[in-house]
């Protein structure tokens, strides 16, 4: 057991963190928002465009200027991979804590409010609007600032490794190779902290307990070699869109939204059921109203517990893109030769992703209607279900939430995916995990009007510093 018993002064930590955010983090994040460093999936020419390197250098330069004593920082660039920022911070104990974030961004998306835009940073009140502000540009700054808050008070901490990747929004294709290359430099983390998740309100510390997996694929239905006059062929040639619609009905009930593929389902653990019930009770009516429905529209049910489980432990299909359909203003009376739809099937955290992909593919490709040519090119990523919290970590999270948020912490599954978590869970099976973030109601990651709630970022930074201080004292 470490003999150094110094602990973090929460008031001094709050002052230090607040100053860091106000004086340097927010201004640097403002510059970061301006950089259109879309993830490699959305910008195949990212190397030539140079935006990702600009973003990595901006963040790395800030970290160098705010380095703690003995910190080593490297921006690792590999010819076949997106860049990675690697920071190694010595501590007063030999074991390792890993902190993770990413710097790549989702594409622009339409629908931004007047005066806002993906690459136009705007402060409105306490919120910084712009793509990547909350997902996940703040993570590098918050992680290093949490360590700096400890150093400012002379509070001991473990060795910390901070990894900031540049491919998470593309499924982290380069990260496994980097982790393997750096395995000796990383070591075996005892605690892994990830700041790329969400919160159900801005009033408490929210711990992510699970993440859904995903099957993503492109369904193409071809019926003609070229488009023909709809008046000439209508009633003889079937619509490629109708065929695609029929195929999708094999995997989803279009009336209820229920997924019809058994391999896409998993049993909901009893503890996650109880956590959903606790979340529903804590959130009340707001559990049903975090999304910008048009006037008169309603959700897929009224029971907040079931809706929360739908979002975190049940599969759900979305059609996220299309090709072969001209804009409505330019659509003539033509029976089109093909329809392509991009499908995204969210999977329960413990669902086997490859089995789900194989089953979906079989459903879509078996006996195509009218002999149409049908293809489905897809891939799959697994979800993640957190291991039980160690007693010390549960106690520490509770104390941090009460000190900096004024309320007890809450546990919640997330509907999205962080591919890195499943990989780390397998590589470091004995590690504890603290997965949290600032993506709360209205923050709209991936969509228009994304924002970072700065007060939440400050409180979360303090909470991470608190946990790091407590972690040092564990045998």
Coordinates of N, CA and C in Angstrom, one line a residue, residues 170-306:
X170 N -14.4 6.1 -37.8 CA -14.3 5.1 -38.9 C -14.3 3.6 -38.4
X171 N -14.5 3.5 -37.1 CA -14.4 2.1 -36.5 C -13.0 1.8 -35.9
X172 N -12.2 2.7 -35.7 CA -10.8 2.5 -35.2 C -10.0 1.4 -35.9
X173 N -10.0 1.5 -37.3 CA -9.3 0.5 -38.0 C -7.8 0.4 -37.8
X174 N -7.2 1.5 -37.4 CA -5.7 1.5 -37.2 C -5.3 1.2 -35.7
X175 N -6.2 1.4 -34.8 CA -5.9 1.3 -33.4 C -5.3 0.0 -32.9
X176 N -5.9 -1.2 -33.3 CA -5.3 -2.4 -32.9 C -3.9 -2.6 -33.2
X177 N -3.5 -2.2 -34.4 CA -2.1 -2.3 -34.8 C -1.2 -1.4 -34.0
X178 N -1.7 -0.2 -33.7 CA -0.9 0.7 -32.8 C -0.8 0.2 -31.4
X179 N -1.9 -0.4 -30.9 CA -1.8 -1.0 -29.6 C -0.8 -2.1 -29.5
X180 N -0.8 -2.9 -30.6 CA 0.2 -4.0 -30.6 C 1.6 -3.5 -30.7
X181 N 1.8 -2.5 -31.6 CA 3.2 -1.9 -31.7 C 3.7 -1.3 -30.4
X182 N 2.7 -0.7 -29.7 CA 3.1 0.0 -28.4 C 2.9 -0.8 -27.2
X183 N 2.7 -2.1 -27.3 CA 2.3 -2.9 -26.1 C 3.4 -2.8 -25.0
X184 N 4.7 -2.7 -25.4 CA 5.7 -2.6 -24.3 C 5.7 -1.3 -23.7
X185 N 5.4 -0.2 -24.5 CA 5.4 1.1 -23.9 C 4.1 1.4 -23.1
X186 N 3.0 0.8 -23.5 CA 1.8 1.0 -22.7 C 1.8 0.2 -21.4
X187 N 2.3 -1.1 -21.5 CA 2.2 -1.9 -20.3 C 0.8 -2.5 -20.1
X188 N 0.4 -2.8 -18.9 CA -0.9 -3.4 -18.6 C -1.6 -2.5 -17.7
X189 N -2.6 -1.7 -18.3 CA -3.3 -0.7 -17.5 C -4.2 -1.4 -16.4
X190 N -4.2 -0.8 -15.2 CA -5.0 -1.3 -14.2 C -6.4 -0.6 -14.2
X191 N -6.4 0.6 -14.8 CA -7.6 1.4 -14.9 C -7.6 2.0 -16.3
X192 N -8.7 2.0 -17.0 CA -8.8 2.6 -18.4 C -10.0 3.6 -18.3
X193 N -9.6 4.8 -18.6 CA -10.6 5.9 -18.6 C -10.9 6.4 -20.1
X194 N -12.1 6.4 -20.5 CA -12.5 6.8 -21.8 C -13.5 8.0 -21.7
X195 N -13.2 9.1 -22.4 CA -14.1 10.3 -22.3 C -14.9 10.5 -23.5
X196 N -15.2 9.4 -24.2 CA -15.9 9.5 -25.5 C -17.4 9.1 -25.5
X197 N -18.0 9.1 -24.3 CA -19.3 8.6 -24.1 C -20.3 9.7 -23.8
X198 N -21.4 9.3 -23.2 CA -22.5 10.3 -23.0 C -23.0 10.4 -21.6
X199 N -24.0 11.3 -21.4 CA -24.6 11.5 -20.1 C -26.1 11.8 -20.4
X200 N -26.9 11.3 -19.5 CA -28.4 11.5 -19.7 C -28.8 12.9 -19.2
X201 N -28.0 13.6 -18.4 CA -28.3 14.9 -18.0 C -27.0 15.6 -17.7
X202 N -27.0 16.9 -17.4 CA -25.7 17.6 -17.1 C -25.6 17.8 -15.6
X203 N -26.4 17.1 -14.8 CA -26.4 17.3 -13.3 C -25.7 16.3 -12.5
X204 N -25.3 15.2 -13.2 CA -24.7 14.1 -12.4 C -23.5 13.5 -13.2
X205 N -22.7 12.7 -12.6 CA -21.6 12.0 -13.3 C -22.3 10.7 -13.8
X206 N -22.2 10.4 -15.1 CA -22.8 9.2 -15.7 C -21.7 8.3 -16.1
X207 N -21.9 7.0 -15.7 CA -20.9 6.0 -16.0 C -21.6 5.1 -17.1
X208 N -20.9 4.9 -18.2 CA -21.4 4.0 -19.3 C -21.1 2.6 -18.9
X209 N -22.1 1.8 -18.9 CA -21.9 0.4 -18.5 C -22.0 -0.6 -19.7
X210 N -22.4 -0.1 -20.8 CA -22.5 -1.0 -22.0 C -22.5 -0.2 -23.2
X211 N -22.1 -0.8 -24.3 CA -22.2 -0.1 -25.7 C -22.7 -1.1 -26.6
X212 N -23.5 -0.7 -27.6 CA -24.0 -1.6 -28.6 C -23.0 -1.8 -29.7
X213 N -23.1 -3.0 -30.3 CA -22.3 -3.3 -31.5 C -23.1 -2.8 -32.7
X214 N -22.6 -3.1 -33.9 CA -23.2 -2.6 -35.1 C -22.9 -3.4 -36.3
X215 N -23.8 -3.7 -37.2 CA -23.6 -4.2 -38.5 C -23.9 -3.1 -39.5
X216 N -23.0 -2.7 -40.3 CA -23.1 -1.7 -41.3 C -22.9 -2.3 -42.7
X217 N -23.8 -2.0 -43.6 CA -23.7 -2.6 -44.9 C -24.4 -1.8 -46.0
X218 N -24.1 -2.1 -47.2 CA -24.7 -1.5 -48.4 C -25.5 -2.5 -49.2
X219 N -26.8 -2.3 -49.2 CA -27.7 -3.2 -50.0 C -28.0 -2.6 -51.3
X220 N -27.7 -3.3 -52.4 CA -27.9 -2.8 -53.8 C -28.9 -3.8 -54.5
X221 N -29.9 -3.3 -55.0 CA -30.9 -4.0 -55.8 C -30.9 -3.5 -57.3
X222 N -30.5 -4.4 -58.2 CA -30.5 -4.0 -59.6 C -31.5 -4.8 -60.4
X223 N -32.3 -4.1 -61.2 CA -33.3 -4.8 -62.0 C -33.2 -4.5 -63.5
X224 N -32.6 -3.4 -63.9 CA -32.5 -3.0 -65.3 C -31.0 -2.6 -65.5
X225 N -30.7 -2.7 -66.8 CA -29.3 -2.2 -67.2 C -29.3 -0.7 -67.4
X226 N -30.4 -0.1 -67.6 CA -30.5 1.3 -67.7 C -32.0 1.8 -67.3
X227 N -32.1 3.0 -67.0 CA -33.5 3.5 -66.6 C -34.4 3.6 -67.9
X228 N -35.7 3.4 -67.6 CA -36.6 3.4 -68.7 C -37.8 4.2 -68.3
X229 N -38.6 4.6 -69.3 CA -39.8 5.4 -69.1 C -40.8 4.7 -68.1
X230 N -41.2 5.3 -67.0 CA -42.1 4.6 -66.1 C -43.4 4.3 -66.7
X231 N -43.9 5.2 -67.6 CA -45.2 4.9 -68.3 C -45.1 3.7 -69.2
X232 N -43.9 3.5 -69.8 CA -43.7 2.4 -70.7 C -43.5 1.0 -69.9
X233 N -42.8 1.1 -68.8 CA -42.4 -0.1 -68.1 C -43.2 -0.4 -66.8
X234 N -43.9 0.6 -66.3 CA -44.6 0.5 -65.1 C -45.7 -0.6 -65.2
X235 N -45.7 -1.6 -64.3 CA -46.6 -2.7 -64.3 C -46.0 -3.9 -65.0
X236 N -44.8 -3.7 -65.6 CA -44.1 -4.9 -66.2 C -42.8 -5.1 -65.4
X237 N -42.0 -4.0 -65.3 CA -40.8 -4.1 -64.6 C -41.0 -3.7 -63.1
X238 N -40.6 -4.5 -62.2 CA -40.8 -4.1 -60.8 C -39.8 -3.0 -60.4
X239 N -40.3 -2.2 -59.5 CA -39.4 -1.1 -59.0 C -38.3 -1.7 -58.1
X240 N -37.1 -1.2 -58.3 CA -36.0 -1.7 -57.5 C -36.1 -1.2 -56.1
X241 N -36.8 -0.1 -55.9 CA -37.0 0.4 -54.5 C -38.0 -0.5 -53.8
X242 N -39.1 -1.0 -54.5 CA -40.0 -1.9 -53.9 C -39.4 -3.2 -53.5
X243 N -38.5 -3.7 -54.3 CA -37.8 -4.9 -54.0 C -36.9 -4.7 -52.8
X244 N -36.2 -3.6 -52.7 CA -35.4 -3.3 -51.6 C -36.2 -3.2 -50.3
X245 N -37.4 -2.6 -50.4 CA -38.3 -2.5 -49.3 C -38.8 -3.9 -48.8
X246 N -39.0 -4.8 -49.8 CA -39.5 -6.1 -49.4 C -38.3 -6.9 -48.7
X247 N -37.1 -6.7 -49.2 CA -36.0 -7.4 -48.6 C -35.7 -6.9 -47.2
X248 N -35.9 -5.6 -46.9 CA -35.7 -5.1 -45.6 C -36.8 -5.6 -44.7
X249 N -37.9 -5.8 -45.2 CA -39.0 -6.4 -44.3 C -38.7 -7.8 -43.9
X250 N -37.7 -8.4 -44.5 CA -37.3 -9.8 -44.0 C -36.5 -9.6 -42.7
X251 N -35.9 -8.5 -42.4 CA -35.1 -8.3 -41.2 C -35.7 -7.4 -40.2
X252 N -36.7 -6.6 -40.6 CA -37.4 -5.7 -39.7 C -38.8 -5.6 -40.0
X253 N -39.6 -5.6 -38.9 CA -41.1 -5.4 -39.0 C -41.3 -3.9 -39.2
X254 N -41.8 -3.5 -40.4 CA -41.9 -2.1 -40.7 C -43.0 -1.4 -39.9
X255 N -43.9 -2.1 -39.3 CA -44.9 -1.5 -38.4 C -44.4 -1.2 -37.0
X256 N -43.7 -2.2 -36.4 CA -43.3 -2.1 -35.0 C -41.8 -1.7 -34.9
X257 N -41.0 -1.9 -35.9 CA -39.6 -1.7 -35.8 C -38.8 -2.8 -35.2
X258 N -39.6 -3.9 -34.8 CA -38.9 -5.1 -34.3 C -38.0 -5.7 -35.3
X259 N -36.8 -6.1 -34.8 CA -35.8 -6.8 -35.7 C -36.2 -8.3 -35.7
X260 N -36.3 -8.9 -36.9 CA -36.8 -10.2 -37.1 C -35.7 -11.3 -37.2
X261 N -34.4 -10.9 -36.9 CA -33.3 -11.8 -37.1 C -32.9 -12.3 -35.7
X262 N -33.1 -13.5 -35.3 CA -32.8 -14.0 -33.9 C -31.4 -13.7 -33.5
X263 N -30.5 -13.9 -34.5 CA -29.0 -13.7 -34.2 C -28.7 -12.3 -33.8
X264 N -29.6 -11.3 -34.0 CA -29.4 -9.9 -33.6 C -29.9 -9.6 -32.2
X265 N -30.3 -10.6 -31.5 CA -30.9 -10.4 -30.1 C -29.9 -11.0 -29.1
X266 N -30.1 -10.5 -27.8 CA -29.3 -11.1 -26.7 C -30.1 -10.9 -25.4
X267 N -29.9 -11.8 -24.5 CA -30.6 -11.6 -23.2 C -30.1 -10.4 -22.5
X268 N -31.1 -9.7 -21.9 CA -30.7 -8.5 -21.1 C -30.3 -8.9 -19.7
X269 N -29.1 -8.6 -19.2 CA -28.7 -9.0 -17.8 C -29.6 -8.3 -16.8
X270 N -29.8 -9.0 -15.7 CA -30.6 -8.5 -14.6 C -30.1 -7.2 -14.1
X271 N -28.8 -7.0 -14.0 CA -28.3 -5.7 -13.4 C -28.5 -4.6 -14.4
X272 N -28.5 -4.8 -15.7 CA -28.7 -3.8 -16.6 C -30.2 -3.4 -16.7
X273 N -31.1 -4.4 -16.4 CA -32.5 -4.1 -16.3 C -32.7 -3.2 -15.1
X274 N -32.1 -3.5 -14.0 CA -32.3 -2.6 -12.8 C -31.7 -1.2 -13.0
X275 N -30.6 -1.1 -13.7 CA -30.0 0.2 -14.0 C -31.0 1.0 -14.9
X276 N -31.6 0.4 -15.9 CA -32.5 1.1 -16.7 C -33.7 1.6 -15.9
X277 N -34.2 0.8 -15.0 CA -35.3 1.2 -14.1 C -34.9 2.4 -13.3
X278 N -33.6 2.4 -12.7 CA -33.2 3.5 -11.9 C -33.0 4.8 -12.8
X279 N -32.5 4.6 -14.0 CA -32.4 5.8 -14.9 C -33.7 6.4 -15.2
X280 N -34.7 5.5 -15.5 CA -36.0 6.0 -15.8 C -36.6 6.8 -14.7
X281 N -36.4 6.3 -13.5 CA -36.9 7.0 -12.3 C -36.2 8.3 -12.1
X282 N -34.9 8.3 -12.3 CA -34.1 9.6 -12.1 C -34.5 10.6 -13.2
X283 N -34.7 10.2 -14.4 CA -34.9 11.1 -15.5 C -36.3 11.5 -15.6
X284 N -37.2 10.7 -15.2 CA -38.7 11.0 -15.3 C -39.1 11.2 -16.8
X285 N -39.9 12.2 -17.0 CA -40.4 12.5 -18.3 C -39.3 12.8 -19.3
X286 N -38.1 13.3 -18.9 CA -37.1 13.7 -19.8 C -36.5 12.5 -20.5
X287 N -36.7 11.3 -19.9 CA -36.2 10.1 -20.6 C -36.9 9.9 -22.0
X288 N -38.0 10.5 -22.2 CA -38.8 10.4 -23.4 C -38.6 11.6 -24.3
X289 N -37.9 12.6 -23.9 CA -37.9 13.9 -24.7 C -36.5 14.4 -24.9
X290 N -35.5 13.5 -25.2 CA -34.2 14.1 -25.5 C -34.0 14.4 -27.0
X291 N -35.0 14.1 -27.8 CA -34.7 14.2 -29.3 C -35.7 15.2 -29.9
X292 N -35.2 15.8 -31.0 CA -36.0 17.0 -31.6 C -37.1 16.5 -32.5
X293 N -38.1 15.8 -31.9 CA -39.3 15.4 -32.7 C -40.0 16.6 -33.4
X294 N -40.5 16.4 -34.6 CA -41.4 17.4 -35.2 C -42.7 17.5 -34.3
X295 N -43.4 18.5 -34.5 CA -44.6 18.7 -33.7 C -45.6 17.6 -34.0
X296 N -46.1 17.0 -32.9 CA -47.1 15.9 -33.0 C -46.5 14.5 -33.1
X297 N -45.2 14.4 -33.4 CA -44.6 13.1 -33.5 C -44.3 12.5 -32.1
X298 N -44.3 11.2 -32.0 CA -44.1 10.5 -30.8 C -43.1 9.4 -30.9
X299 N -42.6 8.9 -29.8 CA -41.6 7.9 -29.8 C -42.2 6.5 -30.0
X300 N -41.4 5.5 -30.0 CA -41.8 4.1 -30.3 C -42.3 3.4 -29.0
X301 N -43.1 4.1 -28.2 CA -43.6 3.6 -26.9 C -43.7 4.7 -25.9
X302 N -44.2 4.4 -24.8 CA -44.4 5.4 -23.7 C -43.7 5.0 -22.4
X303 N -43.3 3.7 -22.3 CA -42.7 3.2 -21.0 C -41.2 3.6 -21.1
X304 N -40.8 4.5 -20.2 CA -39.4 4.9 -20.3 C -38.4 3.8 -20.0
X305 N -38.7 2.8 -19.2 CA -37.8 1.7 -19.0 C -37.6 0.9 -20.3
X306 N -38.7 0.6 -21.0 CA -38.6 -0.1 -22.3 C -37.8 0.7 -23.3

